[in-house]
mmCIF file of C-alpha atoms in Angstrom:
data_model
loop_
_atom_site.group_PDB
_atom_site.id
_atom_site.type_symbol
_atom_site.label_atom_id
_atom_site.label_comp_id
_atom_site.label_asym_id
_atom_site.label_seq_id
_atom_site.Cartn_x
_atom_site.Cartn_y
_atom_site.Cartn_z
ATOM 1 C CA MET A 84 0.404 4.122 -12.300
ATOM 2 C CA ALA A 85 -0.540 7.797 -12.899
ATOM 3 C CA GLU A 86 -2.003 6.922 -16.293
ATOM 4 C CA GLY A 87 -4.675 5.024 -14.358
ATOM 5 C CA ILE A 88 -6.270 8.258 -13.123
ATOM 6 C CA TYR A 89 -9.780 8.662 -14.491
ATOM 7 C CA VAL A 90 -13.268 9.670 -13.421
ATOM 8 C CA GLY A 91 -14.775 7.220 -10.979
ATOM 9 C CA ARG A 92 -11.521 5.825 -9.591
ATOM 10 C CA LEU A 93 -10.307 6.403 -6.057
ATOM 11 C CA LEU A 94 -7.196 8.061 -4.747
ATOM 12 C CA VAL A 95 -6.276 6.453 -1.442
ATOM 13 C CA ALA A 96 -3.749 8.325 0.678
ATOM 14 C CA THR A 97 -0.634 6.291 1.391
ATOM 15 C CA PRO A 98 0.604 6.200 4.999
ATOM 16 C CA LEU A 99 3.370 8.587 3.874
ATOM 17 C CA LEU A 100 0.889 11.388 3.105
ATOM 18 C CA GLU A 101 0.830 13.501 6.255
ATOM 19 C CA ASP A 102 -0.938 16.600 4.855
ATOM 20 C CA PRO A 103 -3.829 17.047 7.356
ATOM 21 C CA ASN A 104 -6.219 17.782 4.478
ATOM 22 C CA PHE A 105 -5.618 14.315 3.048
ATOM 23 C CA ARG A 106 -4.204 12.078 5.780
ATOM 24 C CA ARG A 107 -5.883 8.652 5.435
ATOM 25 C CA SER A 108 -8.355 10.076 2.959
ATOM 26 C CA VAL A 109 -10.210 8.398 0.120
ATOM 27 C CA VAL A 110 -10.895 10.731 -2.805
ATOM 28 C CA LEU A 111 -13.335 10.002 -5.620
ATOM 29 C CA ILE A 112 -12.123 11.492 -8.918
ATOM 30 C CA LEU A 113 -14.912 13.572 -10.497
ATOM 31 C CA GLU A 114 -12.925 15.213 -13.315
ATOM 32 C CA HIS A 115 -9.541 14.474 -14.832
ATOM 33 C CA ASP A 116 -7.778 16.013 -17.794
ATOM 34 C CA GLU A 117 -3.986 15.783 -18.127
ATOM 35 C CA SER A 118 -3.852 19.295 -19.560
ATOM 36 C CA GLY A 119 -6.471 20.855 -17.289
ATOM 37 C CA GLY A 120 -5.985 19.148 -13.946
ATOM 38 C CA SER A 121 -8.123 17.018 -11.670
ATOM 39 C CA LEU A 122 -10.996 17.436 -9.245
ATOM 40 C CA GLY A 123 -12.376 15.076 -6.622
ATOM 41 C CA VAL A 124 -14.084 14.871 -3.248
ATOM 42 C CA VAL A 125 -12.859 13.339 -0.015
ATOM 43 C CA LEU A 126 -15.410 10.644 0.838
ATOM 44 C CA ASN A 127 -14.463 9.879 4.418
ATOM 45 C CA ARG A 128 -14.521 13.214 6.289
ATOM 46 C CA PRO A 129 -17.932 13.869 7.877
ATOM 47 C CA SER A 130 -18.150 17.274 9.530
ATOM 48 C CA GLU A 131 -20.054 18.345 12.634
ATOM 49 C CA ILE A 132 -22.456 20.466 10.530
ATOM 50 C CA SER A 133 -25.849 18.931 9.861
ATOM 51 C CA VAL A 134 -27.386 19.202 6.409
ATOM 52 C CA THR A 135 -30.442 20.761 8.074
ATOM 53 C CA GLN A 136 -28.324 23.760 9.149
ATOM 54 C CA VAL A 137 -27.165 24.552 5.613
ATOM 55 C CA LEU A 138 -29.509 22.934 3.075
ATOM 56 C CA PRO A 139 -32.627 21.924 5.032
ATOM 57 C CA SER A 140 -34.711 21.114 1.960
ATOM 58 C CA TRP A 141 -32.257 18.331 0.997
ATOM 59 C CA ASP A 142 -31.966 16.704 4.434
ATOM 60 C CA ALA A 143 -34.622 14.040 3.816
ATOM 61 C CA LEU A 144 -32.733 12.748 0.746
ATOM 62 C CA VAL A 145 -29.298 12.490 2.372
ATOM 63 C CA THR A 146 -27.849 9.091 3.243
ATOM 64 C CA GLY A 147 -26.685 8.974 6.863
ATOM 65 C CA PRO A 148 -24.913 10.417 8.573
ATOM 66 C CA SER A 149 -26.975 13.493 7.739
ATOM 67 C CA VAL A 150 -24.049 15.916 7.875
ATOM 68 C CA LEU A 151 -21.978 17.831 5.377
ATOM 69 C CA PHE A 152 -18.792 16.026 4.408
ATOM 70 C CA GLU A 153 -15.511 17.904 4.058
ATOM 71 C CA GLY A 154 -14.957 17.362 0.338
ATOM 72 C CA GLY A 155 -11.556 19.016 0.300
ATOM 73 C CA PRO A 156 -9.683 22.202 1.028
ATOM 74 C CA VAL A 157 -10.834 24.140 -2.071
ATOM 75 C CA GLN A 158 -13.938 26.385 -1.943
ATOM 76 C CA THR A 159 -15.166 25.045 1.372
ATOM 77 C CA ASP A 160 -17.984 27.616 1.331
ATOM 78 C CA SER A 161 -19.608 25.873 -1.647
ATOM 79 C CA ALA A 162 -21.515 22.587 -1.731
ATOM 80 C CA LEU A 163 -21.413 19.692 -4.154
ATOM 81 C CA ALA A 164 -23.767 16.701 -3.959
ATOM 82 C CA LEU A 165 -23.309 13.167 -5.224
ATOM 83 C CA ALA A 166 -26.285 10.873 -5.651
ATOM 84 C CA ALA A 167 -26.960 7.358 -6.851
ATOM 85 C CA VAL A 168 -30.086 6.800 -8.915
ATOM 86 C CA GLN A 169 -31.743 3.635 -10.124
ATOM 87 C CA SER A 170 -31.152 2.562 -13.719
ATOM 88 C CA GLY A 171 -33.198 4.212 -16.424
ATOM 89 C CA GLY A 172 -33.139 7.728 -17.769
ATOM 90 C CA ASP A 173 -31.147 10.622 -16.378
ATOM 91 C CA PRO A 174 -33.436 12.532 -14.001
ATOM 92 C CA LEU A 175 -33.758 16.291 -14.246
ATOM 93 C CA GLY A 176 -31.257 17.980 -11.901
ATOM 94 C CA TRP A 177 -28.795 15.044 -11.968
ATOM 95 C CA ARG A 178 -25.693 14.575 -14.171
ATOM 96 C CA ARG A 179 -24.096 11.160 -14.565
ATOM 97 C CA LEU A 180 -20.442 10.649 -13.558
ATOM 98 C CA GLN A 181 -19.843 6.966 -14.067
ATOM 99 C CA SER A 182 -21.642 3.744 -14.814
ATOM 100 C CA GLY A 183 -20.421 1.921 -11.708
ATOM 101 C CA ARG A 184 -20.017 -1.850 -11.557
ATOM 102 C CA SER A 185 -23.728 -2.559 -11.713
ATOM 103 C CA ALA A 186 -26.190 -1.452 -14.361
ATOM 104 C CA ALA A 187 -28.659 -0.810 -11.516
ATOM 105 C CA TYR A 188 -26.308 1.681 -9.843
ATOM 106 C CA ARG A 189 -25.444 5.049 -11.356
ATOM 107 C CA LEU A 190 -23.578 7.885 -9.690
ATOM 108 C CA GLY A 191 -23.779 11.563 -10.560
ATOM 109 C CA THR A 192 -23.829 15.124 -9.313
ATOM 110 C CA VAL A 193 -26.978 16.879 -8.142
ATOM 111 C CA ASP A 194 -27.950 20.449 -8.956
ATOM 112 C CA LEU A 195 -28.589 21.777 -5.444
ATOM 113 C CA ASP A 196 -30.404 24.799 -6.924
ATOM 114 C CA ALA A 197 -33.109 22.468 -8.276
ATOM 115 C CA PRO A 198 -36.161 21.716 -6.118
ATOM 116 C CA PRO A 199 -35.504 18.477 -4.168
ATOM 117 C CA GLU A 200 -38.977 17.215 -5.079
ATOM 118 C CA ILE A 201 -37.815 16.715 -8.682
ATOM 119 C CA LEU A 202 -35.301 14.073 -7.569
ATOM 120 C CA ALA A 203 -37.031 12.683 -4.471
ATOM 121 C CA GLY A 204 -38.348 9.565 -6.215
ATOM 122 C CA GLU A 205 -35.187 9.007 -8.256
ATOM 123 C CA ILE A 206 -32.391 9.185 -5.660
ATOM 124 C CA SER A 207 -31.469 6.010 -3.793
ATOM 125 C CA GLN A 208 -28.478 7.515 -1.931
ATOM 126 C CA MET A 209 -27.025 11.015 -1.587
ATOM 127 C CA ARG A 210 -24.272 12.904 0.236
ATOM 128 C CA ILE A 211 -23.388 16.600 0.252
ATOM 129 C CA PHE A 212 -19.794 17.807 0.346
ATOM 130 C CA ALA A 213 -18.452 21.216 1.369
ATOM 131 C CA GLY A 214 -15.553 22.002 -0.915
ATOM 132 C CA TYR A 215 -13.484 19.740 -3.117
ATOM 133 C CA ALA A 216 -9.925 18.634 -3.794
ATOM 134 C CA GLY A 217 -8.218 20.056 -6.861
ATOM 135 C CA TRP A 218 -4.934 19.574 -8.659
ATOM 136 C CA THR A 219 -3.405 21.630 -11.464
ATOM 137 C CA SER A 220 -2.132 20.048 -14.653
ATOM 138 C CA GLY A 221 0.520 17.457 -13.794
ATOM 139 C CA GLN A 222 0.286 18.018 -10.025
ATOM 140 C CA LEU A 223 -1.662 14.842 -9.247
ATOM 141 C CA ARG A 224 0.553 12.739 -11.520
ATOM 142 C CA ASN A 225 3.598 14.044 -9.598
ATOM 143 C CA GLU A 226 2.000 13.254 -6.233
ATOM 144 C CA VAL A 227 1.230 9.698 -7.368
ATOM 145 C CA GLU A 228 4.792 9.215 -8.632
ATOM 146 C CA GLU A 229 6.150 10.563 -5.302
ATOM 147 C CA GLY A 230 4.164 7.882 -3.432
ATOM 148 C CA ALA A 231 1.415 10.027 -1.909
ATOM 149 C CA TRP A 232 -1.535 8.163 -3.459
ATOM 150 C CA TYR A 233 -2.649 4.680 -4.463
ATOM 151 C CA ILE A 234 -5.061 4.615 -7.416
ATOM 152 C CA VAL A 235 -7.722 1.902 -7.143
ATOM 153 C CA ASP A 236 -11.134 1.072 -8.563
ATOM 154 C CA SER A 237 -14.190 2.283 -6.723
ATOM 155 C CA GLU A 238 -17.171 0.157 -5.778
ATOM 156 C CA PRO A 239 -20.769 1.369 -5.509
ATOM 157 C CA GLY A 240 -20.785 1.393 -1.711
ATOM 158 C CA ASP A 241 -17.676 3.565 -1.336
ATOM 159 C CA THR A 242 -19.339 6.941 -1.857
ATOM 160 C CA PHE A 243 -22.015 6.211 0.752
ATOM 161 C CA HIS A 244 -20.046 3.955 3.121
ATOM 162 C CA ALA A 245 -21.988 3.458 6.360
ATOM 163 C CA ASP A 246 -18.906 4.101 8.524
ATOM 164 C CA PRO A 247 -16.787 6.790 6.825
ATOM 165 C CA SER A 248 -14.072 6.453 9.491
ATOM 166 C CA GLU A 249 -13.428 2.883 8.266
ATOM 167 C CA LEU A 250 -13.497 3.591 4.516
ATOM 168 C CA TRP A 251 -9.701 3.985 4.160
ATOM 169 C CA ARG A 252 -9.077 0.556 5.706
ATOM 170 C CA ALA A 253 -11.997 -1.078 3.884
ATOM 171 C CA VAL A 254 -10.828 0.083 0.446
ATOM 172 C CA LEU A 255 -7.256 -1.052 1.090
ATOM 173 C CA ARG A 256 -8.333 -4.370 2.642
ATOM 174 C CA ARG A 257 -10.148 -5.444 -0.540
ATOM 175 C CA GLN A 258 -7.111 -4.846 -2.779
ATOM 176 C CA GLU A 259 -5.091 -7.756 -4.099
ATOM 177 C CA GLY A 260 -1.554 -8.589 -3.087
ATOM 178 C CA GLU A 261 0.603 -6.594 -0.713
ATOM 179 C CA LEU A 262 -1.539 -3.464 -0.973
ATOM 180 C CA SER A 263 -4.188 -5.117 1.234
ATOM 181 C CA PHE A 264 -1.659 -5.254 4.099
ATOM 182 C CA VAL A 265 -1.427 -1.439 4.144
ATOM 183 C CA ALA A 266 -4.897 -1.476 5.766
ATOM 184 C CA THR A 267 -3.226 -2.684 8.957
ATOM 185 C CA TYR A 268 -0.726 0.198 9.036
ATOM 186 C CA PRO A 269 -1.005 1.780 12.514
ATOM 187 C CA ASP A 270 -2.223 5.354 12.934
ATOM 188 C CA ASP A 271 1.029 6.165 14.713
ATOM 189 C CA PRO A 272 3.849 3.739 13.793
ATOM 190 C CA GLU A 273 5.960 5.005 16.723
ATOM 191 C CA LEU A 274 3.425 3.546 19.173
ATOM 192 C CA ASN A 275 3.604 0.114 17.550
#
């Protein structure tokens, strides 16, 4: 299953993963190289910090909730933005990550040092993440083999899911076979 790790796929924490940084998390893979490691962002951890407090000029372009998301435990003092743009050329200040399932939907990173006005007419959805998740060479493969992560395909709505607290269940629920039943796994099995 580890060979299925590539940019644009999701890592979904298994119920066995108790690390508080990743418990019930959904991570979008942004970079993956077997020899260099992997990088992704946790999609379902909104923080209490509004975008206006940190990057006010970008607030109008952010898809709700208008808060910073906790992208992972690495470099939490830095920001990374993901945005979907309509089909066509690659706008200035935006770098494509994946093609997505629809030709009309394209996901990429945003240069937050660029003036927001450059992208204002191009962005259809956007979220800003504080920090990221990173794995050294072979580390992620080992975690997958140990049963910490499921690797599944992403869908366009995952990155900008309207209810981030339900993303973990929603992604698992749409999977085929027995994996879809994991969505019903209780938060605390001892209380079941």
